Tab-separated table of C-alpha atoms and ligand atoms in Angstrom:
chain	number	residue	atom	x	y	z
A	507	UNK	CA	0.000	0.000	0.000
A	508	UNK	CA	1.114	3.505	-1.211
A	509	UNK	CA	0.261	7.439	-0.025
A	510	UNK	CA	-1.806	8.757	-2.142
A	511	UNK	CA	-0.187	11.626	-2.918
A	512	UNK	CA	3.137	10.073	-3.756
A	513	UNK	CA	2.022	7.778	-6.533
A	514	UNK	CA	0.097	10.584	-7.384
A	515	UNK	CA	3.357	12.933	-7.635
A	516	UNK	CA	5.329	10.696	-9.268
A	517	UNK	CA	2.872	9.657	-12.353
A	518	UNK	CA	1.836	13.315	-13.114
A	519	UNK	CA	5.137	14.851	-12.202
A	520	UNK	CA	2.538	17.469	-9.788
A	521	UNK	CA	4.382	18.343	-6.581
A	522	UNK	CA	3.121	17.182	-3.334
A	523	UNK	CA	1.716	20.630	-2.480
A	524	UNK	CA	-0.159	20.955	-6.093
A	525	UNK	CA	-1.965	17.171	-5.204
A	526	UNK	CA	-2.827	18.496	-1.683
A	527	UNK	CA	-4.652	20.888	-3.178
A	528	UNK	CA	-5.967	19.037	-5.965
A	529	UNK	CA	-7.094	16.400	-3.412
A	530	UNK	CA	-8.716	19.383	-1.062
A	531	UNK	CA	-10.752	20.814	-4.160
A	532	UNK	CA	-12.428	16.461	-4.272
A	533	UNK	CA	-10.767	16.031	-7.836
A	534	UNK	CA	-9.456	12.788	-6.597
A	535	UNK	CA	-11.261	9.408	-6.309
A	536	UNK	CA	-10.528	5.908	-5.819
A	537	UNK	CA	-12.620	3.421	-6.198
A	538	UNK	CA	-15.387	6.562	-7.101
A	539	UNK	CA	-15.247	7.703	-3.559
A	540	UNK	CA	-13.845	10.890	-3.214
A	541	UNK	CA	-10.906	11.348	-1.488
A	542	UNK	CA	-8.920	14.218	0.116
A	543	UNK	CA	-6.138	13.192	2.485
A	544	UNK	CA	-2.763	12.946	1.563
A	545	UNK	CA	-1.593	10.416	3.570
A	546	UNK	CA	-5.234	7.894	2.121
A	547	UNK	CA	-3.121	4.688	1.291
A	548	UNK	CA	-4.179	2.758	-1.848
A	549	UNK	CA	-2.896	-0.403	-3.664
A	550	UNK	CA	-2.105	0.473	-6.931
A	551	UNK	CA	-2.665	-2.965	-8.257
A	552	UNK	CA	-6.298	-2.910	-7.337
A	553	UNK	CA	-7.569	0.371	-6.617
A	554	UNK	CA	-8.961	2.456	-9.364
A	555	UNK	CA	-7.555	6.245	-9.234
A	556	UNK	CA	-9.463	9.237	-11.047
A	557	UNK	CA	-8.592	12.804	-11.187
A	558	UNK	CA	-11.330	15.017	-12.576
A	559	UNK	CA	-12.884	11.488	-13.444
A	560	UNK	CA	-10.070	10.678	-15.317
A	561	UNK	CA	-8.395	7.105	-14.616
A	562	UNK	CA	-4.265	7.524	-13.509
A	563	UNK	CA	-2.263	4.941	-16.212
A	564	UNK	CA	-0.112	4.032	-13.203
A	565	UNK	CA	3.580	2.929	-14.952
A	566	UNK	CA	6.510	1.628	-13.156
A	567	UNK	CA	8.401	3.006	-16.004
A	568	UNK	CA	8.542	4.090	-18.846
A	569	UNK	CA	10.171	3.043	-22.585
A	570	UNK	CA	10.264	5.760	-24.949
A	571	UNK	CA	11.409	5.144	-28.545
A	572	UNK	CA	13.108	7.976	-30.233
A	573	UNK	CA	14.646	8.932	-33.661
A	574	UNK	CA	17.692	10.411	-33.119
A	575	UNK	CA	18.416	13.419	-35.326
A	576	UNK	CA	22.306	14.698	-35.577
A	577	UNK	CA	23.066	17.793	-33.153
A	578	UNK	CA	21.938	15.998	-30.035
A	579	UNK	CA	24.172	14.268	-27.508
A	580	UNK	CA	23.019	11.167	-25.589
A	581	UNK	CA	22.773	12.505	-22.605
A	582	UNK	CA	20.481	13.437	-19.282
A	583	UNK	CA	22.841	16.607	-18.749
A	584	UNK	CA	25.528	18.607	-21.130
A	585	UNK	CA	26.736	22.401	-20.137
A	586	UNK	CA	27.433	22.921	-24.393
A	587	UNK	CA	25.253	21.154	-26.032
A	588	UNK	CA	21.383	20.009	-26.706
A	589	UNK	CA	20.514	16.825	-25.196
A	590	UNK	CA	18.096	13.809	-26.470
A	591	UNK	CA	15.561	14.308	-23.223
A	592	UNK	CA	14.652	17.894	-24.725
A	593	UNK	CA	12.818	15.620	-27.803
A	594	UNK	CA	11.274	13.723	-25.062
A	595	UNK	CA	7.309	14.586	-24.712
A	596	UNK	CA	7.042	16.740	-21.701
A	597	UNK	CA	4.256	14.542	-20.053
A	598	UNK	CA	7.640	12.106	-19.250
A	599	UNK	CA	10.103	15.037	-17.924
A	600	UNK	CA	8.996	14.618	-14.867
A	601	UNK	CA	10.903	11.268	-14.353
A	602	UNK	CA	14.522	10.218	-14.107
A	603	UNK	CA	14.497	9.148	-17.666
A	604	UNK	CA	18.248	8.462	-19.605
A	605	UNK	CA	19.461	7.523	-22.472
A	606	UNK	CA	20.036	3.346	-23.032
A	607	UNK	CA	23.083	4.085	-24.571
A	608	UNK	CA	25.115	6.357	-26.407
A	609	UNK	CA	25.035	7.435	-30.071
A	610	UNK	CA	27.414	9.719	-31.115
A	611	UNK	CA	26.230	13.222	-31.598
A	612	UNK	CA	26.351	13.052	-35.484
A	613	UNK	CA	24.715	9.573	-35.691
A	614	UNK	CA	20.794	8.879	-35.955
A	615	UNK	CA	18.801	6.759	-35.412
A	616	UNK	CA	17.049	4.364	-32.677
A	617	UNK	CA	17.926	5.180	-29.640
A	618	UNK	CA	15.726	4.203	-25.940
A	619	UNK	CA	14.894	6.074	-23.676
A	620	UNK	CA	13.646	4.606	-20.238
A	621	UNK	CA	13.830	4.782	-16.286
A	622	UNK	CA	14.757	1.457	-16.051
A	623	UNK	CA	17.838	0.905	-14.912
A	624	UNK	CA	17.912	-3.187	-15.179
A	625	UNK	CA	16.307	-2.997	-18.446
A	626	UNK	CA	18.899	-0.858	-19.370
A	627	UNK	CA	21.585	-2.913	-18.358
A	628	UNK	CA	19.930	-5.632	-20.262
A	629	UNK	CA	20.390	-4.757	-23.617
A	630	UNK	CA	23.708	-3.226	-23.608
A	631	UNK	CA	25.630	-5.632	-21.201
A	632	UNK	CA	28.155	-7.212	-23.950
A	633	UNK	CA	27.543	-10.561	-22.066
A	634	UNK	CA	23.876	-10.192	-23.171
A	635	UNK	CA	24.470	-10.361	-26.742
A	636	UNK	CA	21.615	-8.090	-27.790
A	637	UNK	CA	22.555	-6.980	-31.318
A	638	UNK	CA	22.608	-3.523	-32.846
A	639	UNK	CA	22.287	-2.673	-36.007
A	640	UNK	CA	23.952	0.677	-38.135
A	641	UNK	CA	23.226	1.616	-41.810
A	642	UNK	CA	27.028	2.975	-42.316
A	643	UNK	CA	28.139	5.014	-45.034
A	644	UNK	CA	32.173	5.751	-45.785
A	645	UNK	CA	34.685	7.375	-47.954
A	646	UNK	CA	36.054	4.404	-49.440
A	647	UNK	CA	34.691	1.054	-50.944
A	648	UNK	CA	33.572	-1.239	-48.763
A	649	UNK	CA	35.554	-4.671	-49.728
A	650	UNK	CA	35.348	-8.035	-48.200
A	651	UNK	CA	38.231	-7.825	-46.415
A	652	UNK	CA	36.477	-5.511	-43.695
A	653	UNK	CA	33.849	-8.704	-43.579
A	654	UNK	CA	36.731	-10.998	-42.735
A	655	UNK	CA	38.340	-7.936	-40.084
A	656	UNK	CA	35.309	-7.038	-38.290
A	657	UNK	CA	34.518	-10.800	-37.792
A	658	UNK	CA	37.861	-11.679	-36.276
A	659	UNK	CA	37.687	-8.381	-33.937
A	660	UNK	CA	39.614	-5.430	-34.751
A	661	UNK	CA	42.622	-4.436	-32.035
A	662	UNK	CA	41.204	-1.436	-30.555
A	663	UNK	CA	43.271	0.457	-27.482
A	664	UNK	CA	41.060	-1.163	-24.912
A	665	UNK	CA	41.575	-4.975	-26.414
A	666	UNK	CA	39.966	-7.075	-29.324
A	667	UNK	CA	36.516	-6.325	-30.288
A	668	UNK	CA	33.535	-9.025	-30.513
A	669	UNK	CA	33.103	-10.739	-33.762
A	670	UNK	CA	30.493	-8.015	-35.762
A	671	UNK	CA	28.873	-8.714	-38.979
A	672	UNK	CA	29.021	-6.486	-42.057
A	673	UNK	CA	26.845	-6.824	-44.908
A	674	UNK	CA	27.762	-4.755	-48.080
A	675	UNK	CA	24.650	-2.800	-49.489
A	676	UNK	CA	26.525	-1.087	-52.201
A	677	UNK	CA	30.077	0.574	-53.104
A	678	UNK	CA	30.068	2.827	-49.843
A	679	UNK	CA	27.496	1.285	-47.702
A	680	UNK	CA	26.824	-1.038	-45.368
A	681	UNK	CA	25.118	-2.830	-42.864
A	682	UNK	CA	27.259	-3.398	-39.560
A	683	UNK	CA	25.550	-5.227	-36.793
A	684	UNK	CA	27.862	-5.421	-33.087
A	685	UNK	CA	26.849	-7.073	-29.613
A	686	UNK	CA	28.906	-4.148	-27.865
A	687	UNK	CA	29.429	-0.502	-27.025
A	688	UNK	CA	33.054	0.750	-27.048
A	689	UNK	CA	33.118	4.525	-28.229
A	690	UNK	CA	33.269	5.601	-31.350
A	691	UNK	CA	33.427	1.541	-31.763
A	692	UNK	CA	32.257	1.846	-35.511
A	693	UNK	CA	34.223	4.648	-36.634
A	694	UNK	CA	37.241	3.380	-34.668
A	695	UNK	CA	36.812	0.120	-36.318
A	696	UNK	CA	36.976	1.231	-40.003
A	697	UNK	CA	39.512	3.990	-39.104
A	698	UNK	CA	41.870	0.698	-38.724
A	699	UNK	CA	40.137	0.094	-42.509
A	700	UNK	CA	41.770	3.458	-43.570
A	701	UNK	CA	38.242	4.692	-43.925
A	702	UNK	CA	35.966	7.113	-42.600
A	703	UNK	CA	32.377	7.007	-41.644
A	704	UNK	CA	30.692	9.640	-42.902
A	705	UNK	CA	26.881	8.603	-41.978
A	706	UNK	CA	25.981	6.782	-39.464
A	707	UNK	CA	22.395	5.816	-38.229
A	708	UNK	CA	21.010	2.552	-36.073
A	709	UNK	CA	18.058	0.942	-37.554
A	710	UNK	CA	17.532	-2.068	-35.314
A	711	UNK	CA	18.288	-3.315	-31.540
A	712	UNK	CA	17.574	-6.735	-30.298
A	713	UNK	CA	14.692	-7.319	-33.328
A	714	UNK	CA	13.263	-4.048	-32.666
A	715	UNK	CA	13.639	-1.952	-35.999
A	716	UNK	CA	13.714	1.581	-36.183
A	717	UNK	CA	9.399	2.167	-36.572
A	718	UNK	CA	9.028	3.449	-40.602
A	719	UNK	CA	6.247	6.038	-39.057
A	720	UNK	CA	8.847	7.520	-36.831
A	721	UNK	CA	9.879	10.936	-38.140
A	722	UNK	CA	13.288	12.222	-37.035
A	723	UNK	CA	13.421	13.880	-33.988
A	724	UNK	CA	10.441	11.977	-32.551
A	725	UNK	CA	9.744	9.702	-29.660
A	726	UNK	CA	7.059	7.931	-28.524
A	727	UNK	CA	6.089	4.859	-26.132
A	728	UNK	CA	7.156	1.368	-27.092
A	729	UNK	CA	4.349	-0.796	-27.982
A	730	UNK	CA	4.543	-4.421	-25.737
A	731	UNK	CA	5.241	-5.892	-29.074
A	732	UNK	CA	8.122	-3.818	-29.943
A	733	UNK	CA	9.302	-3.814	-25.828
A	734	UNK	CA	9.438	-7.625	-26.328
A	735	UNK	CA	11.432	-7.976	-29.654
A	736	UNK	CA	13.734	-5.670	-28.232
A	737	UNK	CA	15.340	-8.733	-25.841
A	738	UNK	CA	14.395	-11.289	-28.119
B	906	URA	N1	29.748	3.499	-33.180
B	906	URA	C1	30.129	4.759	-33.392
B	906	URA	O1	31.245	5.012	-33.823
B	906	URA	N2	29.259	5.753	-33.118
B	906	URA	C2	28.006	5.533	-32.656
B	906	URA	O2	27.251	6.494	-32.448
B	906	URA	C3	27.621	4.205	-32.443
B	906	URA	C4	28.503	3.199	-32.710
């Protein structure tokens, strides 16, 4: 059993002072019987909560999808530059949301966004093996000696990197798919190729591809379908 007011708070991102008054002015009803103390304790996996007559969608957390556009760093906090929570709806701002990962600030691309730290772990612990997907682009021609490379594991400065798959699209592009994080991983890995990447964007993690009615710059809730293939 839970305060009202606190699961109140922390869904609507209201301060406790704001839900004392909005439970003082009878908004508030569980179970339609009105309620106005703070301290009413309610169990928020049987007790229906209204405001205005509204039910509360009570969340644990949250999993926001988002398409990354280039100019924003992956980030919660950054004294220079934009970060990805200022695309993030601002019905969510009001919880400790982060980025699951990093993208570089000139990649795209799918990127979550969540509050869950476990989840989080999840998919990008290497020892997981959840798989991430990049359309690459880069100066020179991609050959099938970078197949053979990025399979082995290129020697990076912090040790050998996991066997990653490359599929060549065309003369400059790609399809490079990696278990891991290191940073800069993919552009580190084709600098060793004596090439550079000069577009980079992730179109899939775990199965989860990048949603098709997703503009750039946009973010929305992951669907249960699209939560599940994302471990899968
Ligand atoms: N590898 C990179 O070099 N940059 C990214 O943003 C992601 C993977």
């Amino acid at each position: 059993m839970e305060r009202i007011d606190k699961i109140i708070c922390s869904q609507t991102g209201y301060t406790r002072k704001e839900v004392k008054r909005i439970l003082h002015k009878k908004r508030v009803e569980v179970n339609n019987q009105v309620i106005v103390d703070s301290d009413y304790k309610v169990d928020i996996e049987k007790d229906k909560i209204t405001i205005d007559k509204e039910e509360l969608q009570i969340k644990e957390y949250v999993y926001l999808i988002l398409n990354k556009p280039k100019g924003y760093v992956s980030a919660t906090k950054d004294n220079k530059d934009i970060t990805v929570l200022e695309l993030v709806p601002e019905e969510y701002r009001h919880r400790d949301l982060f980025p699951a990962g990093r993208l570089d600030k000139d990649t795209t691309g799918l990127m979550l966004i969540t509050d869950d730290g476990k989840f989080a772990h999840e998919i990008l612990s290497p020892k997981k093996h959840v798989k991430k997907s990049y359309l690459v682009r880069i100066d020179q021609k991609m050959n099938e000696k970078m197949i053979e490379h990025f399979k082995k594991g290129v020697l990076l400065k912090e040790g050998v990197t996991k066997p990653a798959e490359l599929e060549i699209i065309d003369e400059h592009t790609g399809i490079i798919t990696l278990t891991e994080g290191k940073y800069h991983q993919i552009k580190r890995m084709f600098l060793k190729e004596n090439s550079i990447v000069t577009e980079l964007k992730r179109i899939k993690m775990g199965n989860l591809s990048l949603p098709k009615d997703l503009k750039e710059g946009f973010c929305r809730e992951c669907t249960k379908e699209e939560f599940n293939l994302i471990k899968e």
